[in-house]
mmCIF file of C-alpha atoms and ligand atoms in Angstrom:
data_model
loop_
_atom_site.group_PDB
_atom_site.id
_atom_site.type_symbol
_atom_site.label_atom_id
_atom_site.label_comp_id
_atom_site.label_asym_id
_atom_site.label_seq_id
_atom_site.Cartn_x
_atom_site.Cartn_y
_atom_site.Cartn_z
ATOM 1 C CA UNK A 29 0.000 0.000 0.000
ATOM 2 C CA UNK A 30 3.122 2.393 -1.353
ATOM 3 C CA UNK A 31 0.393 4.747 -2.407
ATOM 4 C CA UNK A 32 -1.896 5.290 1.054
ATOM 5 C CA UNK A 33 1.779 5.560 2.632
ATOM 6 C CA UNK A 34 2.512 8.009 0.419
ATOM 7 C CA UNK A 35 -0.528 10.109 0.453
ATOM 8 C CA UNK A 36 -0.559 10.153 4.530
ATOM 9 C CA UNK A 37 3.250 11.409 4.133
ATOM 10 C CA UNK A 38 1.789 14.249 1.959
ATOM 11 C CA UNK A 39 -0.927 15.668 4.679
ATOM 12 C CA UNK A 40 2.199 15.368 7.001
ATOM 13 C CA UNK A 41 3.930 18.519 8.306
ATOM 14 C CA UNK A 42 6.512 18.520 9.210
ATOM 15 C CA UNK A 43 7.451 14.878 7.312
ATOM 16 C CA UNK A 44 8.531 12.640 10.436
ATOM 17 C CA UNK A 45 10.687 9.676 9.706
ATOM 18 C CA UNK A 46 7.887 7.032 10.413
ATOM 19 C CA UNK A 47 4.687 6.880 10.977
ATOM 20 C CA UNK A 48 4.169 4.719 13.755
ATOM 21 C CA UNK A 49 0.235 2.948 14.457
ATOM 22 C CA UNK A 50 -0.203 0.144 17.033
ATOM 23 C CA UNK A 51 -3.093 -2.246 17.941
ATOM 24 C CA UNK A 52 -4.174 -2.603 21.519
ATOM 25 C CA UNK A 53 -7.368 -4.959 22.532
ATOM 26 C CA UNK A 54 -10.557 -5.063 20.146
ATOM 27 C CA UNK A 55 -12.619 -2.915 20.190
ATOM 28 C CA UNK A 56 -9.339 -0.551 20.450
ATOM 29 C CA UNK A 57 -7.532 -1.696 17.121
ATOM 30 C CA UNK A 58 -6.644 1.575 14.927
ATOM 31 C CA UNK A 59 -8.537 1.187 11.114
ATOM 32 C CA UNK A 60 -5.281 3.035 10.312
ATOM 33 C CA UNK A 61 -3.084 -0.425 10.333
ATOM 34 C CA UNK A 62 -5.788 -1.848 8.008
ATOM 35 C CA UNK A 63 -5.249 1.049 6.290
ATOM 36 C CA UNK A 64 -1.536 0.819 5.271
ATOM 37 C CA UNK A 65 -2.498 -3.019 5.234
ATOM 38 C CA UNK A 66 -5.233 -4.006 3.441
ATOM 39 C CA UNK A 67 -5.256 -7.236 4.838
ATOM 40 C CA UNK A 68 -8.985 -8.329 4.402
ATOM 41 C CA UNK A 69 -9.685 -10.468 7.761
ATOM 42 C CA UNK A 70 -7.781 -11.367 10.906
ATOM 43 C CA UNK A 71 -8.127 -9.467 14.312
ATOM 44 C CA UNK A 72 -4.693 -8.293 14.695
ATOM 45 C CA UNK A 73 -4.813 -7.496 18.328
ATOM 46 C CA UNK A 74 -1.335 -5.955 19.525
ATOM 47 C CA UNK A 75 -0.400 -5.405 16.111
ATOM 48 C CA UNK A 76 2.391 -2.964 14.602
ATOM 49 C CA UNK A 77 2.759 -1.183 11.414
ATOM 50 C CA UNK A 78 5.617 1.239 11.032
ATOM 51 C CA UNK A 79 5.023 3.195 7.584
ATOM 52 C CA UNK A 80 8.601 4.899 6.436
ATOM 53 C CA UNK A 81 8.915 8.048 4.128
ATOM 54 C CA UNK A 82 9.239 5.931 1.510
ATOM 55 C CA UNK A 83 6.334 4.061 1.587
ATOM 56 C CA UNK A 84 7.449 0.516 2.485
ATOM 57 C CA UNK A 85 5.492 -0.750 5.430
ATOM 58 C CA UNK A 86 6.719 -2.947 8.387
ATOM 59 C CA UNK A 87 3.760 -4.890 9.810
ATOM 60 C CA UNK A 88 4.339 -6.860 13.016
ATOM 61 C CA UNK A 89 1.990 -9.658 13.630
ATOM 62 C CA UNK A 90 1.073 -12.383 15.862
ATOM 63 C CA UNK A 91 1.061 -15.814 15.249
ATOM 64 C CA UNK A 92 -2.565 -15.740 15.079
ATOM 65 C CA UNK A 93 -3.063 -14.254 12.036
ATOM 66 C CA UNK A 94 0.188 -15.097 10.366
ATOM 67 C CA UNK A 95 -1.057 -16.747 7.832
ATOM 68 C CA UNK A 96 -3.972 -13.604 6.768
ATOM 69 C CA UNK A 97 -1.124 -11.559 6.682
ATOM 70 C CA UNK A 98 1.355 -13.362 4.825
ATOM 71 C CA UNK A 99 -1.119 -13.974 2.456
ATOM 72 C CA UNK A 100 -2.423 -10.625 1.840
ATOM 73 C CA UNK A 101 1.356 -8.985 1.962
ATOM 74 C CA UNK A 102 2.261 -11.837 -0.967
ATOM 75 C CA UNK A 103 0.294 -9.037 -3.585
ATOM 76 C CA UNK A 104 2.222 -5.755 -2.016
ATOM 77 C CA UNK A 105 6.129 -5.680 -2.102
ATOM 78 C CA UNK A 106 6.273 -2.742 -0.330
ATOM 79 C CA UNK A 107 5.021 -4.322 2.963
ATOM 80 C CA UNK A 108 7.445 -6.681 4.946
ATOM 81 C CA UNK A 109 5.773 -8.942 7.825
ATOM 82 C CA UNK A 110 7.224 -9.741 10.903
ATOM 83 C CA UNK A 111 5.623 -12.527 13.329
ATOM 84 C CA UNK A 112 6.524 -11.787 17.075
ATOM 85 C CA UNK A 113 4.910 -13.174 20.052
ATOM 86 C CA UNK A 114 3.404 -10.285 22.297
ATOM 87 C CA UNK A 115 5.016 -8.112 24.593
ATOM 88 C CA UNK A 116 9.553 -8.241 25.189
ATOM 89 C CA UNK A 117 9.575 -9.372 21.658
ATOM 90 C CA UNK A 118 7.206 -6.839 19.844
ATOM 91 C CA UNK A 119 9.555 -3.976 22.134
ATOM 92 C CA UNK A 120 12.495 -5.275 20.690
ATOM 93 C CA UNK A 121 11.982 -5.302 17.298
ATOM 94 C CA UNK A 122 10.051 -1.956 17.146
ATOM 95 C CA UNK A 123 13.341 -0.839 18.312
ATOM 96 C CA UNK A 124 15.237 -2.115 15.341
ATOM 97 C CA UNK A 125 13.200 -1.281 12.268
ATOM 98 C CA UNK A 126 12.647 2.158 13.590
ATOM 99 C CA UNK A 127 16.136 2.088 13.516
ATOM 100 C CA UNK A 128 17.623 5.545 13.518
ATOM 101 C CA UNK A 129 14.627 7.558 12.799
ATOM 102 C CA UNK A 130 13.911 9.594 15.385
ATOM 103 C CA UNK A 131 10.792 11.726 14.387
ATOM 104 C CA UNK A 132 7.615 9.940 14.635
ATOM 105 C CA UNK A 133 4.311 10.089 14.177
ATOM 106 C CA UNK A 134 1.484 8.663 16.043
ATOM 107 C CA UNK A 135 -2.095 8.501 15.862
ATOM 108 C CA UNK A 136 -3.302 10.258 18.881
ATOM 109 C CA UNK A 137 -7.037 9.760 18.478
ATOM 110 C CA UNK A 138 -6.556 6.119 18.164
ATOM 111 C CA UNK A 139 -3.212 4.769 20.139
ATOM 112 C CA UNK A 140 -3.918 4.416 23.802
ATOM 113 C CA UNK A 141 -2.430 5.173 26.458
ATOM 114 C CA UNK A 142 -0.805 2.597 27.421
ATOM 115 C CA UNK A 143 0.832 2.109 24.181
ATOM 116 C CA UNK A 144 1.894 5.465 24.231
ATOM 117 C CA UNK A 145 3.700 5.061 27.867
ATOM 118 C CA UNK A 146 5.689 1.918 26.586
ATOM 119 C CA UNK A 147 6.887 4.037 23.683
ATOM 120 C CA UNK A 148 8.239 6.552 25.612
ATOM 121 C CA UNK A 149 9.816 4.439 27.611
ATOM 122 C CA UNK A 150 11.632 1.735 24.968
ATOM 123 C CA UNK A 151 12.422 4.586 22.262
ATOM 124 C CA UNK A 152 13.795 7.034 24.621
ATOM 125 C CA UNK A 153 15.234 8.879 21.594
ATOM 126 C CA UNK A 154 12.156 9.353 19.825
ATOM 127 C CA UNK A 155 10.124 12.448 19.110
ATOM 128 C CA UNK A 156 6.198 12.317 18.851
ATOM 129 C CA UNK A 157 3.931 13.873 16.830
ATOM 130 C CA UNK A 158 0.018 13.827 15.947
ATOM 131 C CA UNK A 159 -0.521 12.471 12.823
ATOM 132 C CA UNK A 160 -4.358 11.839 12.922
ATOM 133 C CA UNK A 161 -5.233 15.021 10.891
ATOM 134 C CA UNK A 162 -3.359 13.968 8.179
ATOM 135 C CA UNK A 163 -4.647 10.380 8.288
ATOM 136 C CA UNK A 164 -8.018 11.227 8.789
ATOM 137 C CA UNK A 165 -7.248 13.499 5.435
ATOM 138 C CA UNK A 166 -5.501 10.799 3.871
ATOM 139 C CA UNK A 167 -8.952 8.261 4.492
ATOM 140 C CA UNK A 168 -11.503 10.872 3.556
ATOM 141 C CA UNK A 169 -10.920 10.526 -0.138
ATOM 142 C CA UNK A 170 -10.930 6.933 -1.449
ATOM 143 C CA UNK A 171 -8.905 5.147 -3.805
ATOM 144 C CA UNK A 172 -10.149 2.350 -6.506
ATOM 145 C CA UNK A 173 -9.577 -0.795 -4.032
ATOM 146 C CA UNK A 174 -11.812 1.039 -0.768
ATOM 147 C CA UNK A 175 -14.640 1.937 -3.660
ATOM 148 C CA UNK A 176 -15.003 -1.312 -4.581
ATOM 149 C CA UNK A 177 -15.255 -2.516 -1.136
ATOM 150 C CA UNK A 178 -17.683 -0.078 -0.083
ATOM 151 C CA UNK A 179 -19.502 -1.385 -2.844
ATOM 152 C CA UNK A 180 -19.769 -4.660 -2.305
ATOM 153 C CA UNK A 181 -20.951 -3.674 1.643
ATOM 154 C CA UNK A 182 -23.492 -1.056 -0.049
ATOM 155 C CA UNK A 183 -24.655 -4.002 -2.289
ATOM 156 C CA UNK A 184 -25.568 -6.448 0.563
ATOM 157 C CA UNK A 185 -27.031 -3.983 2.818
ATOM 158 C CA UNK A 186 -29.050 -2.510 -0.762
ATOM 159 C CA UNK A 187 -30.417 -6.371 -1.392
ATOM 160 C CA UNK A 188 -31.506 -6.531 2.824
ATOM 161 C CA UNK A 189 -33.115 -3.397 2.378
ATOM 162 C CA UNK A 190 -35.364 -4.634 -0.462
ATOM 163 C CA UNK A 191 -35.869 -7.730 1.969
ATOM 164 C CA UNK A 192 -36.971 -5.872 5.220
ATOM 165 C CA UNK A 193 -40.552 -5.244 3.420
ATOM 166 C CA UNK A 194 -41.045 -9.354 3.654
ATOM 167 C CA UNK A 195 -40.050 -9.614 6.784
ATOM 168 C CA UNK A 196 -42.524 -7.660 8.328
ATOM 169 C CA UNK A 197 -45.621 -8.782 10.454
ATOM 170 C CA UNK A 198 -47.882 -8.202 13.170
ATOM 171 C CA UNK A 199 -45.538 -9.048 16.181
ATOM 172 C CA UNK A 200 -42.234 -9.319 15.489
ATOM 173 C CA UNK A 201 -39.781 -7.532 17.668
ATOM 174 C CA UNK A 202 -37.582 -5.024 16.998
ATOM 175 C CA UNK A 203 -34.701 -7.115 18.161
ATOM 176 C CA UNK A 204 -35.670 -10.126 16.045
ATOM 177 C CA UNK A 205 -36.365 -7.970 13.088
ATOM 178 C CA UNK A 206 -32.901 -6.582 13.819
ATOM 179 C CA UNK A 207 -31.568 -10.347 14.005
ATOM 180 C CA UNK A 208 -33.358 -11.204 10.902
ATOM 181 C CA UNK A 209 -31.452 -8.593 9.225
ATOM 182 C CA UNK A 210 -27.834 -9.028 10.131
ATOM 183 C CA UNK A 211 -28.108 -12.765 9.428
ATOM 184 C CA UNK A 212 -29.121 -12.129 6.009
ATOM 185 C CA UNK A 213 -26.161 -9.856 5.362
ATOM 186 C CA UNK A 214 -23.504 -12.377 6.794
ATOM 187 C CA UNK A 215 -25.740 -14.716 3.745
ATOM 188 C CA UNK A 216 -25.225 -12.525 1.273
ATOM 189 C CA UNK A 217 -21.066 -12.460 2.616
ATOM 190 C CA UNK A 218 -21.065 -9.570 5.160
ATOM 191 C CA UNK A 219 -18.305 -10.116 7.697
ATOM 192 C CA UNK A 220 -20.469 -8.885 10.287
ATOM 193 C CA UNK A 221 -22.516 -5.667 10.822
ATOM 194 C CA UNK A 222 -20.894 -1.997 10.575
ATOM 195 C CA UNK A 223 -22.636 -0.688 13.859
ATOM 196 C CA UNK A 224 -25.293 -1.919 16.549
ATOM 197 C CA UNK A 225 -28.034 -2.391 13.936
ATOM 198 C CA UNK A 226 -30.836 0.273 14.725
ATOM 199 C CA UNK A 227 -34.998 -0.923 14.142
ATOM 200 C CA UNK A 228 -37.059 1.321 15.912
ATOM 201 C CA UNK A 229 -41.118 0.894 15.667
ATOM 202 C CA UNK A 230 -43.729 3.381 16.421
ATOM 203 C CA UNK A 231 -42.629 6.064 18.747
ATOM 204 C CA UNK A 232 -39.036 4.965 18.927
ATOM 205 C CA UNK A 233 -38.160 5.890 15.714
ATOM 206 C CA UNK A 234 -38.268 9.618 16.697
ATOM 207 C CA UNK A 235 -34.890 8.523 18.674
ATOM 208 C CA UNK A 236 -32.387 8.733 15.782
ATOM 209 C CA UNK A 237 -29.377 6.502 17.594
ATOM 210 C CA UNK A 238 -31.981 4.364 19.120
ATOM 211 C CA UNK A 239 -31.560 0.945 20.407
ATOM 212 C CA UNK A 240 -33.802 -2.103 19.585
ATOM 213 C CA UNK A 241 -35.586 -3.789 22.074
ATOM 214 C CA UNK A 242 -38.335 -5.986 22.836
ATOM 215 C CA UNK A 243 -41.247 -3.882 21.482
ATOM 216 C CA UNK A 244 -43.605 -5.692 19.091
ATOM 217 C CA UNK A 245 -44.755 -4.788 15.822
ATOM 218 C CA UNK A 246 -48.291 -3.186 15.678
ATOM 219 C CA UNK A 247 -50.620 -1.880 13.070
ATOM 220 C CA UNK A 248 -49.756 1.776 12.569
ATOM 221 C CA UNK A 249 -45.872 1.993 13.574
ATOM 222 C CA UNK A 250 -43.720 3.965 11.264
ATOM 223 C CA UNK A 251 -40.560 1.392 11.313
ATOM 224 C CA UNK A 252 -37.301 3.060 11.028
ATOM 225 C CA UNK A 253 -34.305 0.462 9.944
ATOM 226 C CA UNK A 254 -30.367 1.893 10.103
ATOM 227 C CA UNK A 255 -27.782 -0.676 9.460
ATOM 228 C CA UNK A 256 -25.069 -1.720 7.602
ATOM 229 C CA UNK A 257 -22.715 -4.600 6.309
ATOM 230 C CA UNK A 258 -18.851 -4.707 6.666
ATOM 231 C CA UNK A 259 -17.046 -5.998 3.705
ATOM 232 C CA UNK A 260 -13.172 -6.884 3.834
ATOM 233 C CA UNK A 261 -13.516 -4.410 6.648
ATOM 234 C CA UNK A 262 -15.568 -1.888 4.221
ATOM 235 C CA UNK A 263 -18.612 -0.295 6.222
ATOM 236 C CA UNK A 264 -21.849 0.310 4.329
ATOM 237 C CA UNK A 265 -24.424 2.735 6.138
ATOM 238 C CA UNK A 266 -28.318 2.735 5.175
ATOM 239 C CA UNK A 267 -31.255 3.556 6.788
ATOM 240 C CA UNK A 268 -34.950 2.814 5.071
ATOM 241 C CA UNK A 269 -38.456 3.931 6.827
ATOM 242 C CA UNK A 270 -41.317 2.071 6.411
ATOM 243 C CA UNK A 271 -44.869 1.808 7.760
ATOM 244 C CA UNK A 272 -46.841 -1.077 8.546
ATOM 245 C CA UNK A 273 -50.865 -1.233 8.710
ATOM 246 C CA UNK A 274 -53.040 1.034 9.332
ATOM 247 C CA UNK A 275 -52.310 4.078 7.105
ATOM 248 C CA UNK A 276 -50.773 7.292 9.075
ATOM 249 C CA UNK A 277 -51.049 10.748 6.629
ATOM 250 C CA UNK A 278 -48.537 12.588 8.710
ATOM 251 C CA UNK A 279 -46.061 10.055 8.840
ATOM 252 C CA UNK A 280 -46.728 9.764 4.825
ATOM 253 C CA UNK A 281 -46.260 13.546 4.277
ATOM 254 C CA UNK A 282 -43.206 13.528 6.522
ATOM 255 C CA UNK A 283 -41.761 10.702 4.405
ATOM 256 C CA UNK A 284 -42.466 12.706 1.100
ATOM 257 C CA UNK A 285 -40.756 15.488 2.912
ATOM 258 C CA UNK A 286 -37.746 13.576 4.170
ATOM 259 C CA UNK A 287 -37.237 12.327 -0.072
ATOM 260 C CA UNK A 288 -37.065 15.480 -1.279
ATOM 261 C CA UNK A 289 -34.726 16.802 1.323
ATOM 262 C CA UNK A 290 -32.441 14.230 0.232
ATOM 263 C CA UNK A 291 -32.714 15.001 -3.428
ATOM 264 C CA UNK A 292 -31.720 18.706 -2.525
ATOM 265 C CA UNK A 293 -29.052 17.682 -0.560
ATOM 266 C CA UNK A 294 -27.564 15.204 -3.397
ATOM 267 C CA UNK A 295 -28.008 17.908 -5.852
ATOM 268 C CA UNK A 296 -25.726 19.887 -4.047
ATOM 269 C CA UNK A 297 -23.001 17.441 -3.917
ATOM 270 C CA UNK A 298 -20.109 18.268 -5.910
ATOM 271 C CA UNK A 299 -15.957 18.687 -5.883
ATOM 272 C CA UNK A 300 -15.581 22.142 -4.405
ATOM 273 C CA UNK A 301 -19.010 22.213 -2.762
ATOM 274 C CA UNK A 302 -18.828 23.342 0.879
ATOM 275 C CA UNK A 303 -20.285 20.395 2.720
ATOM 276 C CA UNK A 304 -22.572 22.727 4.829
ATOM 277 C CA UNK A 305 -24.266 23.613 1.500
ATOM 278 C CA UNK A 306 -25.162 19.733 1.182
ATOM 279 C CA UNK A 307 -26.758 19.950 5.004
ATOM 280 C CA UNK A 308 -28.499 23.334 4.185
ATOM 281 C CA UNK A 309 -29.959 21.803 1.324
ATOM 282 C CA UNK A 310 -31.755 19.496 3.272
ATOM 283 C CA UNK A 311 -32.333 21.816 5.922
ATOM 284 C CA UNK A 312 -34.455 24.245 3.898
ATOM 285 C CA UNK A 313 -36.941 21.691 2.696
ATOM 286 C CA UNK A 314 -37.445 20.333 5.883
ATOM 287 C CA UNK A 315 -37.694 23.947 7.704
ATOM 288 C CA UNK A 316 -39.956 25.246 5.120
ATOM 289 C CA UNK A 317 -42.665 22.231 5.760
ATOM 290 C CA UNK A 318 -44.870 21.572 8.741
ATOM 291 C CA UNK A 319 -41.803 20.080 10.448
ATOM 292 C CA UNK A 320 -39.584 23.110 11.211
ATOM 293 C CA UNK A 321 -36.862 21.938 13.449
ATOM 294 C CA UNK A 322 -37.273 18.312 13.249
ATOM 295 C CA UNK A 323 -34.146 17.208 11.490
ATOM 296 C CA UNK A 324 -31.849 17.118 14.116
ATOM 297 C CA UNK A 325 -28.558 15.866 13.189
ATOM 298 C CA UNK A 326 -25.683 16.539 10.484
ATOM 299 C CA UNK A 327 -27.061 15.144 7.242
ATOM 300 C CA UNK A 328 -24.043 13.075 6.376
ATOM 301 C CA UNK A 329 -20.729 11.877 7.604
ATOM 302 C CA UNK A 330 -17.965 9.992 5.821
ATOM 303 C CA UNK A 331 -18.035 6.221 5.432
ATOM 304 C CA UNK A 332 -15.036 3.594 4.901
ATOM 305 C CA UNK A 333 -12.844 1.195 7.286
ATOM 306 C CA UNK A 334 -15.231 2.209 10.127
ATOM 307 C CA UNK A 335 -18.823 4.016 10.250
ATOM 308 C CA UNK A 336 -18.280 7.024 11.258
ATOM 309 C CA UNK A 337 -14.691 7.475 9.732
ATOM 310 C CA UNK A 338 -13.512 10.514 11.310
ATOM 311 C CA UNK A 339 -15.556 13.383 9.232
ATOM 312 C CA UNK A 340 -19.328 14.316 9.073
ATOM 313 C CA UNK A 341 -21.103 17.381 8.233
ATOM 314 C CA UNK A 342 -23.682 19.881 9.142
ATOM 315 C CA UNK A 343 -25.037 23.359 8.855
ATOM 316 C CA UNK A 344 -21.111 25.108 10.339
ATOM 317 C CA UNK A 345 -18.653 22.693 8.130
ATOM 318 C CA UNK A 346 -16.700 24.456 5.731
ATOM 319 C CA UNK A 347 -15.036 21.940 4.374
ATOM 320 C CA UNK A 348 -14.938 21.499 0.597
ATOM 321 C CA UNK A 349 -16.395 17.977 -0.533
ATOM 322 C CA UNK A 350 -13.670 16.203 -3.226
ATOM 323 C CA UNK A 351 -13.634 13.701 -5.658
ATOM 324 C CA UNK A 352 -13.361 10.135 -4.306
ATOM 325 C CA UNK A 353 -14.651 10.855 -0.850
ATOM 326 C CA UNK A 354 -17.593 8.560 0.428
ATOM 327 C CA UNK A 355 -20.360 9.578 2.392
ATOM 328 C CA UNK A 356 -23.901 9.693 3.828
ATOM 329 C CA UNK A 357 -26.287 11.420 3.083
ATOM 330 C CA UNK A 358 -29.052 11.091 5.649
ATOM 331 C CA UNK A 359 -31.928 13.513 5.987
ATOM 332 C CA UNK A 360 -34.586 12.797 8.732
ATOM 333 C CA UNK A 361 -37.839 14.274 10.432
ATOM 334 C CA UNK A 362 -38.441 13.320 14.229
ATOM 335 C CA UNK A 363 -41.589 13.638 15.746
ATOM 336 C CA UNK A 364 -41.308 12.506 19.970
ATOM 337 C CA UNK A 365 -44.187 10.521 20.847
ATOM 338 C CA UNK A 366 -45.461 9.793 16.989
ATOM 339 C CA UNK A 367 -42.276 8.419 14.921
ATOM 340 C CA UNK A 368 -39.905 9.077 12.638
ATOM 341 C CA UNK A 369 -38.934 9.136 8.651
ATOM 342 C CA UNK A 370 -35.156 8.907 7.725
ATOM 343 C CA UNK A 371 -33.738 7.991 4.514
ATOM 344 C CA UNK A 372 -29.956 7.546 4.096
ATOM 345 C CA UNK A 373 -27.538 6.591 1.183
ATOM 346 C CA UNK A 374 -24.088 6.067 0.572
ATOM 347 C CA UNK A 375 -22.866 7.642 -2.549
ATOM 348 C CA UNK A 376 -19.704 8.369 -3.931
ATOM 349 C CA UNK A 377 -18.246 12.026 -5.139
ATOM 350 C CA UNK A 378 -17.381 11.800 -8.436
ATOM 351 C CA UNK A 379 -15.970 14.590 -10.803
ATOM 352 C CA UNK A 380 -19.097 16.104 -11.829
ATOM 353 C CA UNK A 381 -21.365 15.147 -9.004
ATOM 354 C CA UNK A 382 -22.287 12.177 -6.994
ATOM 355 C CA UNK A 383 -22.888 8.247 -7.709
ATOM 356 C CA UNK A 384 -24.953 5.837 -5.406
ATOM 357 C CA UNK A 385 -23.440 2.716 -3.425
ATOM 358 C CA UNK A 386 -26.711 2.042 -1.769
ATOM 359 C CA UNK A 387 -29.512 1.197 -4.128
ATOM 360 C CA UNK A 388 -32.485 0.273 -2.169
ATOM 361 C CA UNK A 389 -35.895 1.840 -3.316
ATOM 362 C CA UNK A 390 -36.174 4.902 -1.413
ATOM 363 C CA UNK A 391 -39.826 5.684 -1.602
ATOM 364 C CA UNK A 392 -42.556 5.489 0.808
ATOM 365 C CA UNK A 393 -43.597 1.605 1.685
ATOM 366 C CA UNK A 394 -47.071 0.939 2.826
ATOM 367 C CA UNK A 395 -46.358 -2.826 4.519
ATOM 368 C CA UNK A 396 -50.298 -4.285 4.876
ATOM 369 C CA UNK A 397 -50.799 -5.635 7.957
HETATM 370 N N1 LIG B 423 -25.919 4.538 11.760
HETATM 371 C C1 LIG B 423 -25.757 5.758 12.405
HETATM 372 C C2 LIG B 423 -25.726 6.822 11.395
HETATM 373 O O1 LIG B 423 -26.425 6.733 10.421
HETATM 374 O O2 LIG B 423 -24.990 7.754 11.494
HETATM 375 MN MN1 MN B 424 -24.983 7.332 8.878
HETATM 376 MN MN1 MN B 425 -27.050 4.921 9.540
#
């Protein structure tokens, strides 16, 4: 991965002598090594990469994935893999391929503590620096090989999304609904799901980050559904509202609202387009209906080796959107005590505009009881 090396070295100022990212305990393993390592599966748990200014990669690795990473590093020869046991041995050799470089970069919003106190203390030479700016700059905008990947994860959670609709009935509980949904993903060759999967009925779906439980389905619930697949690590991100039974005209007209906040907002997507613009978009449909006020989040945020991965936007984000960078956009109306609408893609920037991952019908589903 010469080239992700490369373009992390570029956001870098000034250029250390390494860049330096290491693995503690799952959950608290930095996308970053998977990053510089596209090794598709293995947990890599007290992992090492060491990234030099000219791009070749040192990965240290466990015996328990040896094999995933010998594998995967047999396509790059600019990555070199090292099997250590944990601990004295994963010290030592840190030591000698940092070798004489002196200057080095860290992830501070990933590497923990810990890590960080051992480092001081076996490379008492050493310099540190913060290099997660420039490798959360670095992952924004997405190269060929993470496109197709978030493909493949928009794909499955796209074909579940046409499934949900089937799967409804008078009854069913959010968690098993949620449970029927992340077992057809791993079917259709998801390693697992991006984030907690989210199905809210009825009233909960006015909770955007809400968590399912054992409330059943009844005639009349709006049914909000956010979830996603991860592909060779690839997170996918969708979110489809339906309603099941008895017919509910607000919760229609808020849906009808909630689509045509999201075209606005895609039609502002562009290179060069201040991402606020994409979230104002939205925001002015949905402040000039009945529902003034109820969209209350950022419209989008990037997507790639994790969910959330490390940039979203709203109505103060000045950032300018580029080619290649991957993200949500996510409009939604909340109504406490009634329910909720929220429709989210994944789509792609592309040189003149935008180009869906996710490919689910978007439109408002009347589910008969
Ligand atoms: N799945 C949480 C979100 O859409 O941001
Ligand atoms: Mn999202
Ligand atoms: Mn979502």
């Amino acid at each position: 991965m010469k080239a992700r090396v490369e373009k992390v070295f570029r956001h870098l100022d000034p250029k250390p002598d390494a860049l330096l990212i290491a693995n503690a305990v799952d959950p608290h393993l930095d996308q970053t090594f998977f990053y510089l390592f596209a090794v598709p599966c293995g947990l890599f748990e007290g992992s090492v990469a060491i990234a030099h200014a000219d791009g070749e990669v040192d990965i240290l690795s466990s015996p328990l994935e040896a094999e995933s990473a010998e594998q995967a590093a047999k396509g790059d020869p600019h990555v070199k893999i090292h099997v250590v046991n944990r601990g004295d041995d994963t010290e030592l050799l840190v030591q000698k391929l940092v070798g004489g470089a002196r200057a080095l970069a860290l992830n501070y919003r990933e590497l923990t503590h810990e890590w960080f106190t051992r480092l001081v203390k076996f490379l008492p030479e050493a310099t540190f620096a913060d290099a997660s700016n420039a490798i959360r700059r670095a992952r924004v905008t997405k190269d060929p090989e993470e496109i197709a990947r978030l493909r493949k994860a928009a794909d499955i959670g796209s074909a579940v999304g046409r499934e949900i609709p089937s799967l409804l009935r008078e009854g069913i509980t959010e968690l098993e609904l949620a449970a029927e949904m992340e077992y057809r993903m791993n079917r259709l060759g998801a390693s697992g799901r991006s984030f907690s999967t989210i199905v809210a009925f009825g009233p909960h779906g006015a909770e955007p980050h809400y968590q399912p439980g054992a409330t059943r389905l009844a005639s009349g619930d709006s049914i909000v559904c956010d979830f996603g697949a991860l592909y060779e690590r690839y997170a996918s991100d969708i979110t489809r509202s339906y309603h099941f039974g008895r017919r509910d005209e607000e919760l229609k007209r808020v849906h009808e609202t909630v689509e045509q906040a999201q075209r606005a907002a895609l039609e502002a997507i562009r290179p060069g387009a201040p991402a606020k613009e994409v979230h104002l978009a939205a925001q002015r449909v949905i402040d000039s209906s009945p529902w003034k006020g109820r969209l209350i989040h950022g419209v989008g945020h990037s997507i790639g080796l994790v969910v959330h991965d490390g940039w979203g936007y709203n109505a103060t984000v000045d950032d300018l959107l580029e080619e290649g960078m991957a993200i949500t956009v996510e409009p939604g109306i909340y109504l406490p005590g009634h329910g909720g609408v929220r429709i989210e893609d994944d789509v792609v920037v592309t040189k003149s505009g935008y180009e869906f991952l996710t490919t689910a019908p978007r439109s408002y589903l009347e589910v008969p009881a």
